[in-house]
CSV table of C-alpha atoms and ligand atoms in Angstrom, one decimal:
chain,number,residue,atom,x,y,z
A,1,MET,CA,-1.5,-98.0,375.8
A,2,LEU,CA,0.8,-95.8,377.8
A,3,ARG,CA,2.1,-97.2,381.1
A,4,GLU,CA,2.8,-95.0,384.1
A,5,TYR,CA,5.1,-96.4,386.8
A,6,GLN,CA,4.6,-94.7,390.1
A,7,PRO,CA,7.4,-95.5,392.5
A,8,ASP,CA,8.0,-93.6,395.8
A,9,LEU,CA,11.3,-92.3,394.3
A,10,LEU,CA,12.3,-92.0,390.7
A,11,PHE,CA,16.1,-91.7,390.0
A,12,ARG,CA,16.7,-89.2,387.2
A,13,GLN,CA,19.4,-86.7,386.4
A,14,GLY,CA,21.5,-87.8,389.4
A,15,GLU,CA,18.8,-87.6,392.2
A,16,PHE,CA,16.0,-89.4,393.7
A,17,ARG,CA,12.7,-87.5,393.2
A,18,PRO,CA,9.6,-88.2,395.3
A,19,GLY,CA,6.2,-88.0,393.5
A,20,SER,CA,7.6,-88.5,390.0
A,21,SER,CA,6.4,-91.2,387.7
A,22,LEU,CA,7.9,-92.8,384.6
A,23,LEU,CA,5.8,-92.9,381.4
A,24,VAL,CA,6.5,-95.6,378.9
A,25,ASP,CA,5.0,-95.8,375.4
A,26,GLU,CA,3.8,-98.8,373.4
A,27,ASP,CA,7.3,-99.3,372.0
A,28,GLY,CA,8.7,-99.7,375.5
A,29,ARG,CA,10.4,-96.3,375.4
A,30,VAL,CA,10.4,-93.6,377.9
A,31,ALA,CA,7.8,-91.0,376.9
A,32,ALA,CA,8.1,-87.3,377.5
A,33,PRO,CA,5.2,-85.9,379.7
A,34,PRO,CA,4.8,-82.7,377.6
A,35,ALA,CA,4.2,-84.7,374.5
A,36,THR,CA,1.6,-86.9,376.3
A,37,PRO,CA,-1.7,-85.2,377.1
A,38,PRO,CA,-2.5,-85.8,380.9
A,39,ASP,CA,-5.9,-87.4,380.0
A,40,SER,CA,-4.4,-90.0,377.5
A,41,PRO,CA,-5.4,-93.5,378.6
A,42,ARG,CA,-2.8,-95.3,380.6
A,43,GLU,CA,-2.2,-98.3,382.7
A,44,VAL,CA,-1.0,-97.3,386.1
A,45,VAL,CA,1.6,-99.5,387.8
A,46,ARG,CA,2.0,-98.5,391.5
A,47,LEU,CA,5.3,-99.3,393.2
A,48,PRO,CA,4.8,-98.4,396.8
A,49,GLY,CA,7.9,-98.6,399.0
A,50,LYS,CA,10.1,-98.8,396.0
A,51,ALA,CA,12.6,-96.6,394.1
A,52,LEU,CA,13.0,-96.9,390.4
A,53,LEU,CA,16.4,-96.5,388.7
A,54,PRO,CA,17.9,-97.0,385.2
A,55,SER,CA,19.3,-100.5,385.0
A,56,PHE,CA,22.9,-101.6,384.9
A,57,VAL,CA,24.9,-102.6,381.8
A,58,ASN,CA,27.6,-105.2,381.9
A,59,ALA,CA,30.1,-104.2,379.2
A,60,HIS,CA,32.5,-107.2,379.5
A,61,SER,CA,31.4,-110.8,380.0
A,62,HIS,CA,32.7,-114.3,379.1
A,63,THR,CA,29.7,-116.3,380.0
A,64,PHE,CA,31.3,-119.8,379.8
A,65,GLN,CA,33.8,-118.8,382.5
A,66,ARG,CA,30.8,-118.9,384.9
A,67,LEU,CA,31.7,-122.6,385.0
A,68,ILE,CA,35.1,-122.2,386.7
A,69,ARG,CA,33.9,-120.7,390.0
A,70,GLY,CA,35.7,-122.4,392.9
A,71,TYR,CA,38.0,-124.5,390.6
A,72,SER,CA,40.8,-121.9,390.3
A,73,GLU,CA,41.3,-120.9,393.9
A,74,HIS,CA,44.5,-122.9,394.5
A,75,ARG,CA,48.1,-122.8,393.2
A,76,GLY,CA,49.1,-125.2,390.4
A,77,THR,CA,51.3,-128.2,391.2
A,78,ASN,CA,54.2,-126.1,389.9
A,79,GLY,CA,53.4,-123.3,392.3
A,80,ASP,CA,52.2,-120.9,389.6
A,81,ASP,CA,49.4,-118.7,390.9
A,82,PHE,CA,47.9,-118.1,387.4
A,83,TRP,CA,48.1,-121.7,386.2
A,84,SER,CA,45.1,-123.1,388.0
A,85,TRP,CA,42.9,-120.3,386.6
A,86,ARG,CA,44.1,-120.8,383.1
A,87,GLU,CA,43.8,-124.6,383.3
A,88,ALA,CA,40.3,-124.3,384.6
A,89,MET,CA,39.4,-121.8,381.9
A,90,TYR,CA,40.7,-124.1,379.1
A,91,ARG,CA,39.0,-127.1,380.6
A,92,ALA,CA,35.6,-125.2,380.7
A,93,ALA,CA,36.3,-123.8,377.1
A,94,LEU,CA,37.0,-127.3,375.7
A,95,SER,CA,34.3,-129.2,377.6
A,96,VAL,CA,31.1,-127.5,376.6
A,97,ASP,CA,29.2,-128.4,373.4
A,98,ALA,CA,26.8,-125.9,371.9
A,99,GLY,CA,23.9,-126.9,374.1
A,100,ASP,CA,26.0,-126.7,377.2
A,101,LEU,CA,27.1,-123.3,376.2
A,102,TYR,CA,23.5,-122.1,375.9
A,103,HIS,CA,22.7,-123.3,379.4
A,104,VAL,CA,25.8,-121.8,380.9
A,105,ALA,CA,25.1,-118.5,379.2
A,106,ARG,CA,21.5,-118.5,380.4
A,107,MET,CA,22.8,-119.0,384.0
A,108,ALA,CA,25.2,-116.1,383.7
A,109,PHE,CA,22.5,-113.8,382.1
A,110,LEU,CA,20.0,-114.9,384.8
A,111,GLU,CA,22.4,-113.9,387.5
A,112,MET,CA,22.9,-110.5,385.7
A,113,ALA,CA,19.2,-109.9,385.4
A,114,LEU,CA,18.7,-110.6,389.1
A,115,ALA,CA,21.4,-108.0,389.8
A,116,GLY,CA,19.5,-105.3,387.8
A,117,THR,CA,21.5,-105.7,384.6
A,118,THR,CA,19.5,-105.5,381.3
A,119,ALA,CA,22.2,-105.4,378.7
A,120,VAL,CA,25.5,-107.2,378.2
A,121,GLY,CA,28.5,-107.0,376.0
A,122,GLU,CA,29.5,-110.6,375.5
A,123,PHE,CA,33.2,-110.9,374.5
A,124,HIS,CA,32.7,-114.1,372.7
A,125,TYR,CA,35.7,-116.2,371.6
A,126,LEU,CA,34.5,-119.7,371.4
A,127,HIS,CA,34.0,-120.3,367.6
A,128,ARG,CA,35.0,-123.8,366.8
A,129,ALA,CA,33.9,-127.3,367.8
A,130,GLN,CA,35.6,-129.1,370.7
A,131,ASP,CA,38.2,-130.8,368.3
A,132,GLY,CA,39.1,-127.4,366.8
A,133,THR,CA,37.3,-128.0,363.5
A,134,ALA,CA,34.9,-125.3,362.1
A,135,TYR,CA,31.1,-125.8,362.6
A,136,LEU,CA,29.1,-125.9,359.4
A,137,ASP,CA,27.7,-122.6,360.6
A,138,PRO,CA,30.7,-120.7,361.9
A,139,ASN,CA,28.4,-118.6,364.1
A,140,HIS,CA,26.8,-121.6,365.7
A,141,LEU,CA,28.1,-120.9,369.2
A,142,GLY,CA,27.6,-117.1,368.9
A,143,ARG,CA,24.0,-117.8,368.1
A,144,GLN,CA,23.6,-119.9,371.2
A,145,ILE,CA,24.8,-117.0,373.3
A,146,VAL,CA,22.4,-114.6,371.6
A,147,ALA,CA,19.5,-117.1,372.1
A,148,ALA,CA,20.4,-117.4,375.8
A,149,ALA,CA,20.3,-113.6,376.3
A,150,GLN,CA,17.0,-113.5,374.5
A,151,SER,CA,15.5,-116.3,376.5
A,152,VAL,CA,16.4,-114.5,379.8
A,153,GLY,CA,15.2,-111.2,378.2
A,154,ILE,CA,18.3,-109.0,378.3
A,155,ARG,CA,19.8,-107.1,375.4
A,156,ILE,CA,23.1,-108.3,374.0
A,157,ALA,CA,26.0,-106.8,372.0
A,158,LEU,CA,27.7,-110.0,370.7
A,159,LEU,CA,31.3,-108.7,370.7
A,160,ARG,CA,32.7,-111.3,368.2
A,161,VAL,CA,36.3,-111.9,369.1
A,162,ALA,CA,39.2,-112.1,366.6
A,163,TYR,CA,41.7,-114.5,368.1
A,164,MET,CA,44.5,-115.5,365.6
A,165,ARG,CA,47.5,-116.8,367.5
A,166,ALA,CA,48.8,-117.7,371.0
A,167,GLY,CA,51.2,-114.8,370.9
A,168,PHE,CA,54.1,-113.3,369.0
A,169,GLU,CA,56.5,-116.1,367.8
A,170,LEU,CA,54.5,-118.7,369.7
A,171,PRO,CA,53.1,-121.9,368.1
A,172,PRO,CA,49.3,-122.5,368.3
A,173,SER,CA,48.1,-123.7,371.7
A,174,ALA,CA,45.9,-126.8,371.9
A,175,GLY,CA,44.0,-125.2,374.8
A,176,GLN,CA,43.0,-122.3,372.4
A,177,ARG,CA,41.9,-124.5,369.4
A,178,ARG,CA,38.3,-123.4,369.7
A,179,PHE,CA,39.3,-119.7,369.5
A,180,TYR,CA,41.3,-119.4,366.3
A,181,GLU,CA,40.1,-117.9,363.0
A,182,SER,CA,42.1,-116.3,360.3
A,183,GLU,CA,41.5,-112.7,359.5
A,184,ALA,CA,39.5,-113.6,356.3
A,185,GLU,CA,37.4,-116.1,358.3
A,186,PHE,CA,36.8,-113.7,361.0
A,187,LEU,CA,35.6,-110.9,358.7
A,188,ALA,CA,33.4,-113.2,356.7
A,189,ASN,CA,31.8,-114.7,359.8
A,190,ALA,CA,31.3,-111.3,361.5
A,191,ALA,CA,29.7,-110.0,358.3
A,192,SER,CA,27.2,-112.9,358.2
A,193,LEU,CA,26.4,-112.6,361.9
A,194,ALA,CA,25.8,-108.8,361.5
A,195,GLN,CA,23.4,-109.6,358.7
A,196,GLU,CA,21.6,-112.2,360.8
A,197,LEU,CA,21.2,-109.9,363.8
A,198,SER,CA,20.0,-106.9,361.7
A,199,GLY,CA,16.5,-108.2,362.1
A,200,SER,CA,16.5,-107.5,365.9
A,201,PRO,CA,18.6,-104.4,366.1
A,202,HIS,CA,17.6,-103.4,369.7
A,203,THR,CA,17.7,-106.8,371.3
A,204,ALA,CA,20.9,-108.2,369.8
A,205,TRP,CA,23.6,-106.6,367.7
A,206,LEU,CA,27.2,-107.1,366.7
A,207,GLY,CA,30.4,-105.5,368.1
A,208,ILE,CA,33.9,-106.4,367.2
A,209,ALA,CA,36.6,-107.5,369.6
A,210,PRO,CA,40.2,-108.1,368.6
A,211,HIS,CA,41.1,-110.1,371.6
A,212,SER,CA,44.4,-108.4,372.5
A,213,ILE,CA,47.7,-107.2,371.0
A,214,ARG,CA,49.0,-110.7,371.9
A,215,ALA,CA,46.4,-112.6,369.9
A,216,VAL,CA,46.0,-110.4,366.8
A,217,PRO,CA,48.9,-109.4,364.5
A,218,LEU,CA,49.1,-105.7,363.8
A,219,ASP,CA,48.2,-105.9,360.1
A,220,SER,CA,45.0,-107.8,361.0
A,221,LEU,CA,44.2,-105.4,363.8
A,222,ARG,CA,44.3,-102.5,361.3
A,223,SER,CA,42.0,-104.3,358.9
A,224,ILE,CA,39.5,-105.3,361.5
A,225,VAL,CA,39.3,-101.9,363.2
A,226,ALA,CA,38.8,-100.3,359.8
A,227,TRP,CA,36.1,-102.8,358.9
A,228,ALA,CA,34.3,-102.0,362.2
A,229,GLY,CA,34.7,-98.3,361.5
A,230,GLN,CA,33.0,-98.5,358.2
A,231,ARG,CA,30.0,-100.0,359.9
A,232,GLY,CA,30.0,-97.9,363.1
A,233,LEU,CA,30.4,-100.9,365.3
A,234,PRO,CA,31.7,-100.9,368.9
A,235,VAL,CA,35.3,-102.2,369.1
A,236,HIS,CA,36.4,-103.8,372.4
A,237,MET,CA,39.9,-105.2,373.3
A,238,HIS,CA,41.7,-106.5,376.3
A,239,VAL,CA,44.4,-104.0,377.0
A,240,ALA,CA,47.1,-103.5,379.7
A,241,GLU,CA,45.8,-106.1,382.1
A,242,GLN,CA,49.1,-107.7,383.1
A,243,PRO,CA,52.8,-106.7,382.9
A,244,ALA,CA,53.8,-109.7,380.8
A,245,GLU,CA,51.4,-108.5,378.1
A,246,LEU,CA,53.1,-105.1,378.0
A,247,ALA,CA,56.6,-106.7,377.7
A,248,ALA,CA,55.5,-108.8,374.8
A,249,SER,CA,54.0,-105.8,373.0
A,250,VAL,CA,57.2,-103.8,373.5
A,251,ARG,CA,59.2,-106.8,372.2
A,252,GLU,CA,57.1,-107.1,369.0
A,253,HIS,CA,56.1,-103.5,368.3
A,254,GLY,CA,58.5,-101.3,370.4
A,255,ALA,CA,55.5,-99.9,372.2
A,256,THR,CA,53.1,-100.9,375.0
A,257,PRO,CA,49.5,-101.7,373.9
A,258,VAL,CA,47.8,-98.3,374.4
A,259,ALA,CA,50.8,-96.4,372.9
A,260,LEU,CA,50.7,-98.7,369.9
A,261,LEU,CA,46.9,-98.3,369.4
A,262,ALA,CA,47.4,-94.5,369.7
A,263,ARG,CA,50.3,-94.5,367.3
A,264,GLU,CA,48.4,-96.5,364.8
A,265,GLY,CA,45.3,-94.2,365.0
A,266,LEU,CA,43.2,-97.2,366.2
A,267,LEU,CA,41.4,-95.5,369.1
A,268,SER,CA,38.0,-93.7,368.7
A,269,GLU,CA,34.9,-93.0,370.7
A,270,ARG,CA,33.7,-96.5,369.7
A,271,SER,CA,36.7,-98.1,371.3
A,272,THR,CA,36.5,-99.8,374.7
A,273,LEU,CA,39.7,-100.8,376.4
A,274,VAL,CA,39.0,-103.6,378.8
A,275,HIS,CA,41.1,-103.3,382.0
A,276,GLY,CA,43.5,-100.5,381.1
A,277,ILE,CA,45.4,-101.0,384.4
A,278,HIS,CA,49.1,-100.7,383.5
A,279,VAL,CA,49.1,-97.4,381.6
A,280,THR,CA,51.2,-94.2,381.7
A,281,PRO,CA,49.8,-90.6,382.1
A,282,GLN,CA,50.6,-90.1,378.4
A,283,GLU,CA,48.6,-93.2,377.5
A,284,LEU,CA,45.6,-91.9,379.5
A,285,ASP,CA,45.9,-88.6,377.6
A,286,ALA,CA,45.7,-90.6,374.3
A,287,ILE,CA,42.6,-92.5,375.6
A,288,ALA,CA,41.0,-89.2,376.6
A,289,ALA,CA,41.8,-87.5,373.4
A,290,ALA,CA,40.2,-90.3,371.4
A,291,GLY,CA,37.1,-90.3,373.5
A,292,ALA,CA,37.5,-94.1,374.2
A,293,THR,CA,36.0,-95.9,377.2
A,294,ILE,CA,37.8,-97.9,379.8
A,295,CYS,CA,35.9,-101.0,380.9
A,296,SER,CA,37.0,-101.8,384.4
A,297,CYS,CA,36.4,-105.3,385.9
A,298,PRO,CA,37.4,-104.8,389.5
A,299,THR,CA,35.9,-108.1,390.9
A,300,THR,CA,37.9,-110.1,388.3
A,301,GLU,CA,41.0,-107.9,388.5
A,302,ARG,CA,41.2,-108.4,392.3
A,303,ASN,CA,40.6,-112.2,391.8
A,304,LEU,CA,43.4,-112.5,389.2
A,305,GLY,CA,45.7,-110.1,391.0
A,306,ASP,CA,46.0,-107.9,387.9
A,307,GLY,CA,46.6,-104.6,389.7
A,308,ILE,CA,44.8,-101.4,390.5
A,309,ILE,CA,43.6,-99.0,387.8
A,310,ALA,CA,44.4,-95.3,388.3
A,311,ALA,CA,40.7,-94.4,388.1
A,312,GLU,CA,41.1,-91.0,389.7
A,313,GLU,CA,43.7,-90.0,387.0
A,314,ALA,CA,41.4,-91.3,384.2
A,315,ALA,CA,38.4,-89.6,385.7
A,316,ALA,CA,40.2,-86.3,385.9
A,317,ARG,CA,40.9,-86.5,382.2
A,318,GLY,CA,37.2,-87.1,381.5
A,319,ILE,CA,37.7,-90.7,380.3
A,320,ALA,CA,34.4,-92.6,380.1
A,321,PHE,CA,34.1,-95.8,382.1
A,322,ALA,CA,32.0,-98.9,382.0
A,323,PHE,CA,32.1,-102.1,384.2
A,324,GLY,CA,32.2,-105.8,383.3
A,325,SER,CA,31.9,-109.0,385.3
A,326,ASP,CA,34.5,-110.6,383.0
A,327,SER,CA,35.4,-114.0,384.5
A,328,GLN,CA,32.1,-114.2,386.5
A,329,THR,CA,33.9,-114.8,389.7
A,330,LEU,CA,31.2,-112.5,391.0
A,331,ILE,CA,28.3,-111.1,389.1
A,332,HIS,CA,27.7,-108.0,391.2
A,333,PRO,CA,27.6,-104.5,389.6
A,334,LEU,CA,27.5,-102.9,393.0
A,335,GLU,CA,30.8,-104.6,394.0
A,336,ASP,CA,32.4,-103.5,390.7
A,337,ALA,CA,31.4,-99.9,391.4
A,338,ARG,CA,32.5,-99.8,395.0
A,339,GLU,CA,35.8,-101.7,394.3
A,340,LEU,CA,36.9,-99.1,391.8
A,341,GLU,CA,36.9,-96.6,394.7
A,342,TYR,CA,37.9,-99.0,397.5
A,343,HIS,CA,41.1,-100.2,395.7
A,344,LEU,CA,42.3,-96.6,395.6
A,345,ARG,CA,41.5,-96.2,399.3
A,346,LEU,CA,43.6,-99.2,400.2
A,347,ARG,CA,46.4,-98.2,397.8
A,348,ASP,CA,46.6,-94.6,399.0
A,349,ILE,CA,45.4,-94.9,402.6
A,350,GLU,CA,42.9,-92.1,401.9
A,351,ARG,CA,39.1,-92.0,401.6
A,352,VAL,CA,36.7,-90.9,398.9
A,353,ARG,CA,39.3,-90.7,396.1
A,354,LEU,CA,36.8,-90.4,393.3
A,355,ASP,CA,34.7,-87.6,394.8
A,356,ALA,CA,34.7,-84.0,393.6
A,357,ILE,CA,36.6,-84.8,390.4
A,358,ALA,CA,35.6,-82.3,387.7
A,359,GLY,CA,32.8,-81.2,390.0
A,360,GLN,CA,31.1,-84.6,390.1
A,361,ASP,CA,29.9,-86.5,393.1
A,362,MET,CA,31.5,-89.9,393.6
A,363,SER,CA,28.4,-91.9,393.8
A,364,GLN,CA,26.8,-90.3,390.9
A,365,ARG,CA,29.9,-90.9,388.9
A,366,LEU,CA,30.0,-94.6,389.9
A,367,PHE,CA,26.4,-95.2,389.1
A,368,GLN,CA,26.8,-93.4,385.8
A,369,TYR,CA,29.7,-95.7,384.9
A,370,ALA,CA,27.6,-98.8,385.8
A,371,SER,CA,24.6,-97.7,383.7
A,372,ALA,CA,25.0,-95.1,381.0
A,373,GLY,CA,28.7,-95.7,380.7
A,374,GLY,CA,28.2,-99.3,380.0
A,375,ALA,CA,25.4,-98.6,377.5
A,376,ARG,CA,27.7,-96.2,375.6
A,377,SER,CA,30.4,-98.7,375.5
A,378,ILE,CA,28.3,-101.4,373.8
A,379,GLY,CA,26.6,-99.0,371.4
A,380,LEU,CA,23.3,-98.7,373.2
A,381,ARG,CA,21.5,-95.5,374.0
A,382,GLY,CA,20.4,-95.8,377.6
A,383,GLY,CA,21.2,-95.3,381.3
A,384,HIS,CA,19.3,-92.1,382.0
A,385,LEU,CA,15.6,-92.9,381.6
A,386,ALA,CA,15.5,-89.9,379.3
A,387,PRO,CA,12.7,-89.6,376.7
A,388,GLY,CA,13.3,-91.8,373.7
A,389,GLU,CA,15.5,-94.3,375.6
A,390,PHE,CA,14.2,-97.8,376.2
A,391,ALA,CA,12.5,-98.1,379.6
A,392,ASP,CA,15.1,-100.5,381.0
A,393,PHE,CA,15.1,-100.2,384.8
A,394,PHE,CA,14.9,-101.9,388.2
A,395,THR,CA,13.2,-101.2,391.5
A,396,LEU,CA,14.8,-101.0,394.9
A,397,ASP,CA,13.0,-102.1,398.0
A,398,LEU,CA,13.3,-99.0,400.3
A,399,ASN,CA,12.5,-101.2,403.3
A,400,HIS,CA,15.3,-103.7,402.6
A,401,VAL,CA,17.4,-104.4,405.7
A,402,SER,CA,20.5,-103.1,403.9
A,403,ILE,CA,19.2,-99.6,403.1
A,404,ALA,CA,16.0,-99.0,405.1
A,405,GLY,CA,15.7,-95.6,406.8
A,406,VAL,CA,18.2,-93.8,404.5
A,407,PRO,CA,16.8,-90.5,403.2
A,408,ALA,CA,16.5,-89.8,399.5
A,409,GLU,CA,19.6,-87.5,399.5
A,410,GLU,CA,21.9,-90.3,400.8
A,411,LEU,CA,20.2,-93.2,399.1
A,412,LEU,CA,22.6,-93.5,396.2
A,413,PRO,CA,25.8,-93.8,398.3
A,414,ALA,CA,23.9,-96.1,400.7
A,415,PHE,CA,22.8,-98.4,397.9
A,416,LEU,CA,26.2,-98.4,396.1
A,417,PHE,CA,28.4,-98.9,399.2
A,418,SER,CA,26.1,-100.9,401.5
A,419,GLY,CA,23.2,-102.2,399.4
A,420,SER,CA,22.5,-105.8,398.9
A,421,LEU,CA,21.6,-107.2,395.5
A,422,GLU,CA,18.5,-108.6,397.2
A,423,ALA,CA,17.2,-105.0,397.6
A,424,ILE,CA,16.8,-105.1,393.8
A,425,ARG,CA,13.3,-106.5,393.4
A,426,ASP,CA,11.9,-106.1,389.9
A,427,VAL,CA,13.7,-105.6,386.6
A,428,ALA,CA,12.2,-104.4,383.4
A,429,VAL,CA,13.3,-104.4,379.8
A,430,ALA,CA,11.4,-102.0,377.5
A,431,GLY,CA,8.9,-101.6,380.3
A,432,ASN,CA,8.2,-105.4,380.7
A,433,TRP,CA,9.2,-107.2,383.8
A,434,ILE,CA,11.8,-109.9,383.4
A,435,VAL,CA,12.4,-110.2,387.1
A,436,ASN,CA,9.4,-109.9,389.5
A,437,ASP,CA,9.9,-109.7,393.3
A,438,GLY,CA,13.4,-111.0,393.1
A,439,ALA,CA,12.8,-114.0,390.8
A,440,HIS,CA,12.8,-114.8,387.1
A,441,GLU,CA,10.0,-117.0,385.8
A,442,ALA,CA,12.4,-119.5,384.3
A,443,GLN,CA,14.8,-119.4,387.2
A,444,ARG,CA,14.4,-123.0,388.5
A,445,GLU,CA,14.8,-124.5,385.1
A,446,ILE,CA,17.8,-122.4,384.2
A,447,VAL,CA,19.5,-123.2,387.5
A,448,ALA,CA,18.8,-127.0,387.2
A,449,ARG,CA,20.0,-127.2,383.6
A,450,TYR,CA,23.2,-125.3,384.5
A,451,ALA,CA,23.9,-127.5,387.4
A,452,GLU,CA,23.7,-130.6,385.2
A,453,VAL,CA,26.2,-129.1,382.8
A,454,SER,CA,28.5,-128.1,385.6
A,455,ARG,CA,28.5,-131.5,387.1
A,456,ARG,CA,29.2,-133.2,383.8
A,457,VAL,CA,32.1,-130.8,382.9
A,458,TRP,CA,33.9,-131.4,386.2
A,459,ARG,CA,33.2,-135.1,386.5
A,460,ALA,CA,34.6,-135.8,383.0
B,501,ZN,ZN1,38.0,-110.5,379.6
């Protein structure tokens, strides 16, 4: 039977509309009113005092890093600012077994769901057992992550990572022993995972993620990107996050990462460049010409001190954007959206830097990046609540203390810049609630299991 959701305000085509309802068909997709006779039987879901919006998509996540919150906020004994973060990350990566990984991923996905996120691109690079040997099933850990997303109820693009070396002319690193696969192993394992996921194409699917220019030799990068191209898969890669990465790329290839990808013809509209902070205007031109997406992770980038992306220059070129929670320091799509703008304000001592670029309103742009932009990046059609898209959405409590009293015309900027995540009350995937009145039905169990794993990892 059709379902008709009746909020006070429906967010569609960039504005909040009073008196509009959302029709959802039996497959969980948005139905078009003209194709649906007004007298066709339907279940009416009234949502008084609420607005309904397309949900968020988190295009870049490493779920296991959810474990290192709080453990990296100090300098290493050698004074190095990055050391404590990397040590905590390796410790988490080496400590978790497959069951632990499942519980940690569920916790991260739960937090995303509560924040109105219904699809994630998981940049997954833990492949081997804790001692560095291969599991009997080389996709054992990837399958834990997919199962975790499915248990929480969100969609997942498992972006299977190719990680082949510590870096140019560097010996293998013990801390990375769970990450490494040869090119042949990677391609075989990715092919078998693609086959396995083909049975549930809308809830879990494969994407390809050469980790970085540092971790993948150029010959392998060419093969992997070609392999993904033949299958039409999304290709994600960490690019231009930190200056040392650029220097290493220049030393090995005579070009910075984006210039190298452009020179090799490895960019396309299926490409997502994660971070893309340290880039030249010419490199932005190349990203725009290819139709590639930049996935910005401002809450992580500010935590790691990576730098500030020239979002206004990218936006002026029409480059598509998505957001990711990356290191999970914070799982907060509103913070990611507002920080993209706020970092520019602090850098330039000037307000509203992303407004009126190519005729687009700033808040509409930021919301679009957080929803439709993320969907496009991970190979999902969504983010508009347009007919035929899956009915993935959340509701907003119009009486929440953070946004109450704001008229419909100013609600989007009020929500993005001043809204609390607690204003997000209900979250639906394919028209079915996974979060109801601010809670997930498995929440207590997920939190308890996660806390057990966390205590064990850090006590060991
Ligand atoms: Zn990352």
